[in-house]
Amino acid sequence: MLGAKPTLAGEVVTLRPVTAADAATLKELMADPEVGVLTGSVHSRAEAADEQYTLDQLREVYGRWAVADDRVVWVIVENATGRVVGESVLNDLDEDNLSCGFRIWISGATGRGLGTEAVRLSVGHAFAVGLHRVELEVYDFNPRARHVYEKVGFVHEGTRREALRFEDGWVDCHVMGLLATQWRG
Ligand SMILES: CC(C)(COP(=O)(O)OP(=O)(O)OC[C@H]1O[C@@H](n2cnc3c(N)ncnc32)[C@H](O)[C@@H]1OP(=O)(O)O)[C@@H](O)C(=O)NCCC(=O)NCCS
C-alpha cells in the first residue's frame, strides 16, 4: 500500500519521494541538534553534536527506502525557496490492520507553517491509499510538535512513561493516533 511514491504538492511545501542523491543534504540538516534531541535520536545535547550516520550509510538507507514497499519517505521542499528542509515518513506498515506510523522533522525552517502542511499531506496520502489508522509518538519535551499533530486531528491515546533516557532524567513519550473516519482533510 505504500509502494507508490507520488509527489504531493501543497501551498507552502512539496513532498517529493526521497532518493539516494538526497543523502548529503539530509545529513547536513539532521546534524541540527534540535532535530536529534526532539526526535529522541540522542540521549544528551552533547551527543546531538556528534555524527550519527556516515554519508555512505545514509546513501544506502535512502536508496533502499526510495523503492521500499512498506514505507514512503518524502523530502520536504519549501516552495518559496526550492530548498529541502526535512523529511516526512509513513512507516511501520501493518497491512492486516490497515495502519502505519508517521514521523517528521524539519531543520532551519520551523515555525512557518511548513510542518503543519507536510503532516496534512502525508496523512492524507495514507488515507487516500486505504489505510485506516496513522500512529505516531511525540516526546513530552516537544509541545510544538504535539500542538501541530493535534491541529491536524491526532488524538492523544496514551503515554509510555519515562520511555526516553535523556541527560540525567527520563522523558515521557506520548502516543497519538488519527483514524480515517475522523480525518477532516
Ligand atoms: C514538529 C515540526 C515538524 C512542526 O513543523 P513546523 O513547521 O515547525 O510547524 P508549524 O509552523 O506548521 O506550526 C507550529 C505550531 O506550533 C505552535 N508552537 C510553537 N511553539 C510551541 C510550543 N512551545 N508549544 C505549543 N505550541 C507551539 C505554533 O504557534 C504553531 O501553531 P499555530 O499554527 O496554531 O499558531 C517541526 O517543528 C520540527 O520538525 N521540529 C524539529 C523536529 C521535531 O520536533 N520533529 C517531530 C518529532 S515528534
Tab-separated table of C-alpha atoms and ligand atoms in Angstrom:
chain	number	residue	atom	x	y	z
A	1	MET	CA	0.000	0.000	0.000
A	2	LEU	CA	2.982	2.282	0.457
A	3	GLY	CA	4.762	1.146	-2.708
A	4	ALA	CA	3.535	4.087	-4.780
A	5	LYS	CA	5.501	7.218	-4.085
A	6	PRO	CA	3.762	10.243	-5.527
A	7	THR	CA	4.953	13.821	-5.290
A	8	LEU	CA	2.442	15.779	-3.201
A	9	ALA	CA	2.173	19.493	-3.915
A	10	GLY	CA	0.861	21.860	-1.254
A	11	GLU	CA	0.736	25.639	-0.924
A	12	VAL	CA	3.919	26.086	1.086
A	13	VAL	CA	5.635	22.714	0.697
A	14	THR	CA	6.011	19.950	-1.839
A	15	LEU	CA	6.666	16.403	-0.663
A	16	ARG	CA	8.983	14.693	-3.126
A	17	PRO	CA	9.972	10.999	-2.837
A	18	VAL	CA	13.493	10.721	-1.436
A	19	THR	CA	16.395	9.346	-3.489
A	20	ALA	CA	19.927	8.325	-2.525
A	21	ALA	CA	21.061	11.642	-4.017
A	22	ASP	CA	19.312	13.498	-1.153
A	23	ALA	CA	21.573	11.860	1.443
A	24	ALA	CA	24.166	14.659	1.581
A	25	THR	CA	21.579	17.400	2.061
A	26	LEU	CA	19.650	15.416	4.649
A	27	LYS	CA	22.890	14.597	6.506
A	28	GLU	CA	23.658	18.307	6.835
A	29	LEU	CA	20.138	19.085	8.019
A	30	MET	CA	19.926	16.229	10.521
A	31	ALA	CA	23.116	17.494	12.166
A	32	ASP	CA	20.862	20.186	13.676
A	33	PRO	CA	20.984	19.347	17.430
A	34	GLU	CA	17.318	20.322	17.814
A	35	VAL	CA	16.347	17.584	15.367
A	36	GLY	CA	18.446	14.963	17.146
A	37	VAL	CA	17.051	15.871	20.551
A	38	LEU	CA	13.377	16.350	19.652
A	39	THR	CA	13.169	13.138	17.630
A	40	GLY	CA	14.638	11.184	20.552
A	41	SER	CA	17.602	10.084	18.434
A	42	VAL	CA	20.150	11.013	21.103
A	43	HIS	CA	20.372	10.811	24.876
A	44	SER	CA	22.047	14.159	25.562
A	45	ARG	CA	22.585	17.544	23.945
A	46	ALA	CA	26.302	16.737	23.750
A	47	GLU	CA	25.599	13.559	21.779
A	48	ALA	CA	23.440	15.577	19.373
A	49	ALA	CA	26.602	17.319	18.173
A	50	ASP	CA	28.158	14.003	17.102
A	51	GLU	CA	27.822	12.489	13.648
A	52	GLN	CA	25.025	9.907	13.794
A	53	TYR	CA	25.460	8.309	10.353
A	54	THR	CA	28.118	8.428	7.660
A	55	LEU	CA	27.230	9.657	4.187
A	56	ASP	CA	27.629	6.126	2.820
A	57	GLN	CA	25.218	4.749	5.397
A	58	LEU	CA	22.656	7.403	4.542
A	59	ARG	CA	23.027	6.845	0.783
A	60	GLU	CA	22.411	3.150	1.322
A	61	VAL	CA	19.398	3.670	3.594
A	62	TYR	CA	17.702	6.336	1.475
A	63	GLY	CA	18.390	4.345	-1.704
A	64	ARG	CA	16.648	1.343	-0.130
A	65	TRP	CA	13.747	3.389	1.215
A	66	ALA	CA	13.248	5.025	-2.196
A	67	VAL	CA	11.984	1.681	-3.548
A	68	ALA	CA	10.582	0.092	-0.377
A	69	ASP	CA	7.043	-1.317	-0.416
A	70	ASP	CA	6.431	-0.779	3.272
A	71	ARG	CA	7.152	2.926	3.669
A	72	VAL	CA	7.105	6.269	1.895
A	73	VAL	CA	9.880	8.715	2.639
A	74	TRP	CA	9.488	12.205	1.246
A	75	VAL	CA	11.851	15.131	1.386
A	76	ILE	CA	10.024	18.306	2.353
A	77	VAL	CA	10.728	21.046	-0.181
A	78	GLU	CA	9.900	24.626	0.772
A	79	ASN	CA	8.016	26.033	-2.218
A	80	ALA	CA	9.205	29.616	-1.676
A	81	THR	CA	12.895	28.715	-1.964
A	82	GLY	CA	13.015	25.261	-3.571
A	83	ARG	CA	15.149	24.117	-0.633
A	84	VAL	CA	14.916	20.698	1.010
A	85	VAL	CA	14.173	21.410	4.685
A	86	GLY	CA	13.452	17.988	6.188
A	87	GLU	CA	11.750	14.671	5.779
A	88	SER	CA	8.284	13.238	6.291
A	89	VAL	CA	7.756	9.490	6.591
A	90	LEU	CA	4.958	6.919	6.601
A	91	ASN	CA	6.437	3.695	8.039
A	92	ASP	CA	5.657	0.646	10.188
A	93	LEU	CA	3.046	-0.553	7.706
A	94	ASP	CA	0.627	-3.137	9.115
A	95	GLU	CA	-1.428	-4.259	6.123
A	96	ASP	CA	-3.579	-6.640	8.158
A	97	ASN	CA	-4.780	-3.815	10.352
A	98	LEU	CA	-4.547	-1.079	7.702
A	99	SER	CA	-2.322	1.071	9.878
A	100	CYS	CA	1.035	2.774	9.634
A	101	GLY	CA	3.328	5.028	11.602
A	102	PHE	CA	4.375	8.603	10.917
A	103	ARG	CA	7.394	10.737	11.677
A	104	ILE	CA	8.681	14.113	10.519
A	105	TRP	CA	11.493	16.560	11.083
A	106	ILE	CA	12.351	19.981	9.690
A	107	SER	CA	15.569	21.932	10.196
A	108	GLY	CA	16.170	25.645	9.743
A	109	ALA	CA	12.627	26.368	8.600
A	110	THR	CA	10.403	25.635	11.601
A	111	GLY	CA	7.550	27.860	12.721
A	112	ARG	CA	6.465	28.942	9.243
A	113	GLY	CA	3.575	26.563	8.686
A	114	LEU	CA	5.596	24.102	6.624
A	115	GLY	CA	5.298	21.260	9.145
A	116	THR	CA	1.534	21.536	9.510
A	117	GLU	CA	1.046	21.261	5.772
A	118	ALA	CA	3.585	18.424	5.455
A	119	VAL	CA	1.759	16.422	8.148
A	120	ARG	CA	-1.591	17.014	6.408
A	121	LEU	CA	-0.250	15.954	3.010
A	122	SER	CA	1.412	12.837	4.440
A	123	VAL	CA	-1.524	11.510	6.429
A	124	GLY	CA	-3.882	12.484	3.598
A	125	HIS	CA	-1.857	10.146	1.391
A	126	ALA	CA	-2.077	7.346	3.967
A	127	PHE	CA	-5.865	7.592	3.970
A	128	ALA	CA	-6.033	8.003	0.187
A	129	VAL	CA	-4.345	4.622	-0.302
A	130	GLY	CA	-6.862	2.976	2.031
A	131	LEU	CA	-5.166	2.954	5.416
A	132	HIS	CA	-7.432	3.297	8.428
A	133	ARG	CA	-5.087	4.456	11.157
A	134	VAL	CA	-1.908	6.524	11.444
A	135	GLU	CA	0.057	6.438	14.687
A	136	LEU	CA	2.953	8.499	15.973
A	137	GLU	CA	4.998	9.133	19.071
A	138	VAL	CA	5.991	12.508	20.460
A	139	TYR	CA	8.156	13.264	23.474
A	140	ASP	CA	6.895	15.330	26.357
A	141	PHE	CA	9.600	17.958	25.782
A	142	ASN	CA	8.163	18.737	22.327
A	143	PRO	CA	4.932	20.719	22.846
A	144	ARG	CA	5.293	22.343	19.416
A	145	ALA	CA	5.073	19.028	17.588
A	146	ARG	CA	2.245	17.870	19.808
A	147	HIS	CA	0.330	21.068	19.027
A	148	VAL	CA	0.814	20.559	15.291
A	149	TYR	CA	-0.365	16.948	15.467
A	150	GLU	CA	-3.461	17.959	17.470
A	151	LYS	CA	-4.192	20.735	14.983
A	152	VAL	CA	-4.186	18.179	12.176
A	153	GLY	CA	-6.516	15.878	14.154
A	154	PHE	CA	-4.298	13.409	16.008
A	155	VAL	CA	-5.675	12.367	19.394
A	156	HIS	CA	-3.600	11.546	22.469
A	157	GLU	CA	-4.138	7.854	23.156
A	158	GLY	CA	-1.689	7.117	25.932
A	159	THR	CA	1.726	7.717	27.393
A	160	ARG	CA	4.749	5.456	27.517
A	161	ARG	CA	6.059	6.739	30.812
A	162	GLU	CA	9.758	7.602	31.048
A	163	ALA	CA	10.407	5.882	27.734
A	164	LEU	CA	13.389	8.046	26.800
A	165	ARG	CA	16.562	8.394	28.819
A	166	PHE	CA	17.766	11.972	28.362
A	167	GLU	CA	20.583	13.831	30.160
A	168	ASP	CA	20.165	12.875	33.826
A	169	GLY	CA	16.495	12.008	33.666
A	170	TRP	CA	13.595	10.438	31.845
A	171	VAL	CA	11.097	11.766	29.331
A	172	ASP	CA	7.552	10.543	28.735
A	173	CYS	CA	6.573	9.527	25.210
A	174	HIS	CA	3.014	10.237	24.100
A	175	VAL	CA	1.251	8.015	21.586
A	176	MET	CA	-1.152	9.790	19.241
A	177	GLY	CA	-3.423	8.332	16.593
A	178	LEU	CA	-5.610	9.559	13.755
A	179	LEU	CA	-8.369	7.499	12.124
A	180	ALA	CA	-9.556	7.749	8.535
A	181	THR	CA	-13.101	8.167	9.828
A	182	GLN	CA	-12.071	11.283	11.747
A	183	TRP	CA	-9.880	12.786	9.045
A	184	ARG	CA	-11.159	16.196	8.016
A	185	GLY	CA	-8.596	16.699	5.265
B	1	LIG	C1	7.418	19.491	14.683
B	1	LIG	C2	7.595	20.197	13.344
B	1	LIG	C3	7.502	19.185	12.201
B	1	LIG	C4	6.463	21.216	13.168
B	1	LIG	O1	6.673	21.883	11.964
B	1	LIG	P1	6.702	23.490	11.917
B	1	LIG	O2	6.850	23.883	10.513
B	1	LIG	O3	7.716	23.997	12.880
B	1	LIG	O4	5.239	23.811	12.472
B	1	LIG	P2	4.231	24.957	12.008
B	1	LIG	O5	4.972	26.223	11.765
B	1	LIG	O6	3.396	24.425	10.904
B	1	LIG	O7	3.315	25.063	13.308
B	1	LIG	C5	3.880	25.278	14.571
B	1	LIG	C6	2.740	25.427	15.546
B	1	LIG	O8	3.213	25.159	16.856
B	1	LIG	C7	2.952	26.270	17.694
B	1	LIG	N1	4.011	26.302	18.676
B	1	LIG	C8	5.274	26.765	18.554
B	1	LIG	N2	5.950	26.565	19.701
B	1	LIG	C9	5.100	25.957	20.564
B	1	LIG	C10	5.188	25.493	21.893
B	1	LIG	N3	6.339	25.612	22.588
B	1	LIG	N4	4.118	24.916	22.470
B	1	LIG	C11	2.963	24.766	21.794
B	1	LIG	N5	2.793	25.206	20.509
B	1	LIG	C12	3.858	25.787	19.921
B	1	LIG	C13	2.911	27.454	16.766
B	1	LIG	O9	2.207	28.539	17.318
B	1	LIG	C14	2.171	26.827	15.574
B	1	LIG	O10	0.817	26.681	15.863
B	1	LIG	P3	-0.321	27.620	15.221
B	1	LIG	O11	-0.189	27.468	13.734
B	1	LIG	O12	-1.598	27.046	15.769
B	1	LIG	O13	-0.016	29.002	15.687
B	1	LIG	C15	8.954	20.949	13.287
B	1	LIG	O14	8.944	21.995	14.217
B	1	LIG	C16	10.146	20.056	13.538
B	1	LIG	O15	10.464	19.213	12.712
B	1	LIG	N6	10.856	20.231	14.656
B	1	LIG	C17	12.098	19.543	14.950
B	1	LIG	C18	11.983	18.012	14.987
B	1	LIG	C19	10.701	17.536	15.617
B	1	LIG	O16	10.238	18.031	16.614
B	1	LIG	N7	10.116	16.511	14.983
B	1	LIG	C20	8.902	15.889	15.480
B	1	LIG	C21	9.245	14.801	16.419
B	1	LIG	S1	7.765	14.049	17.098
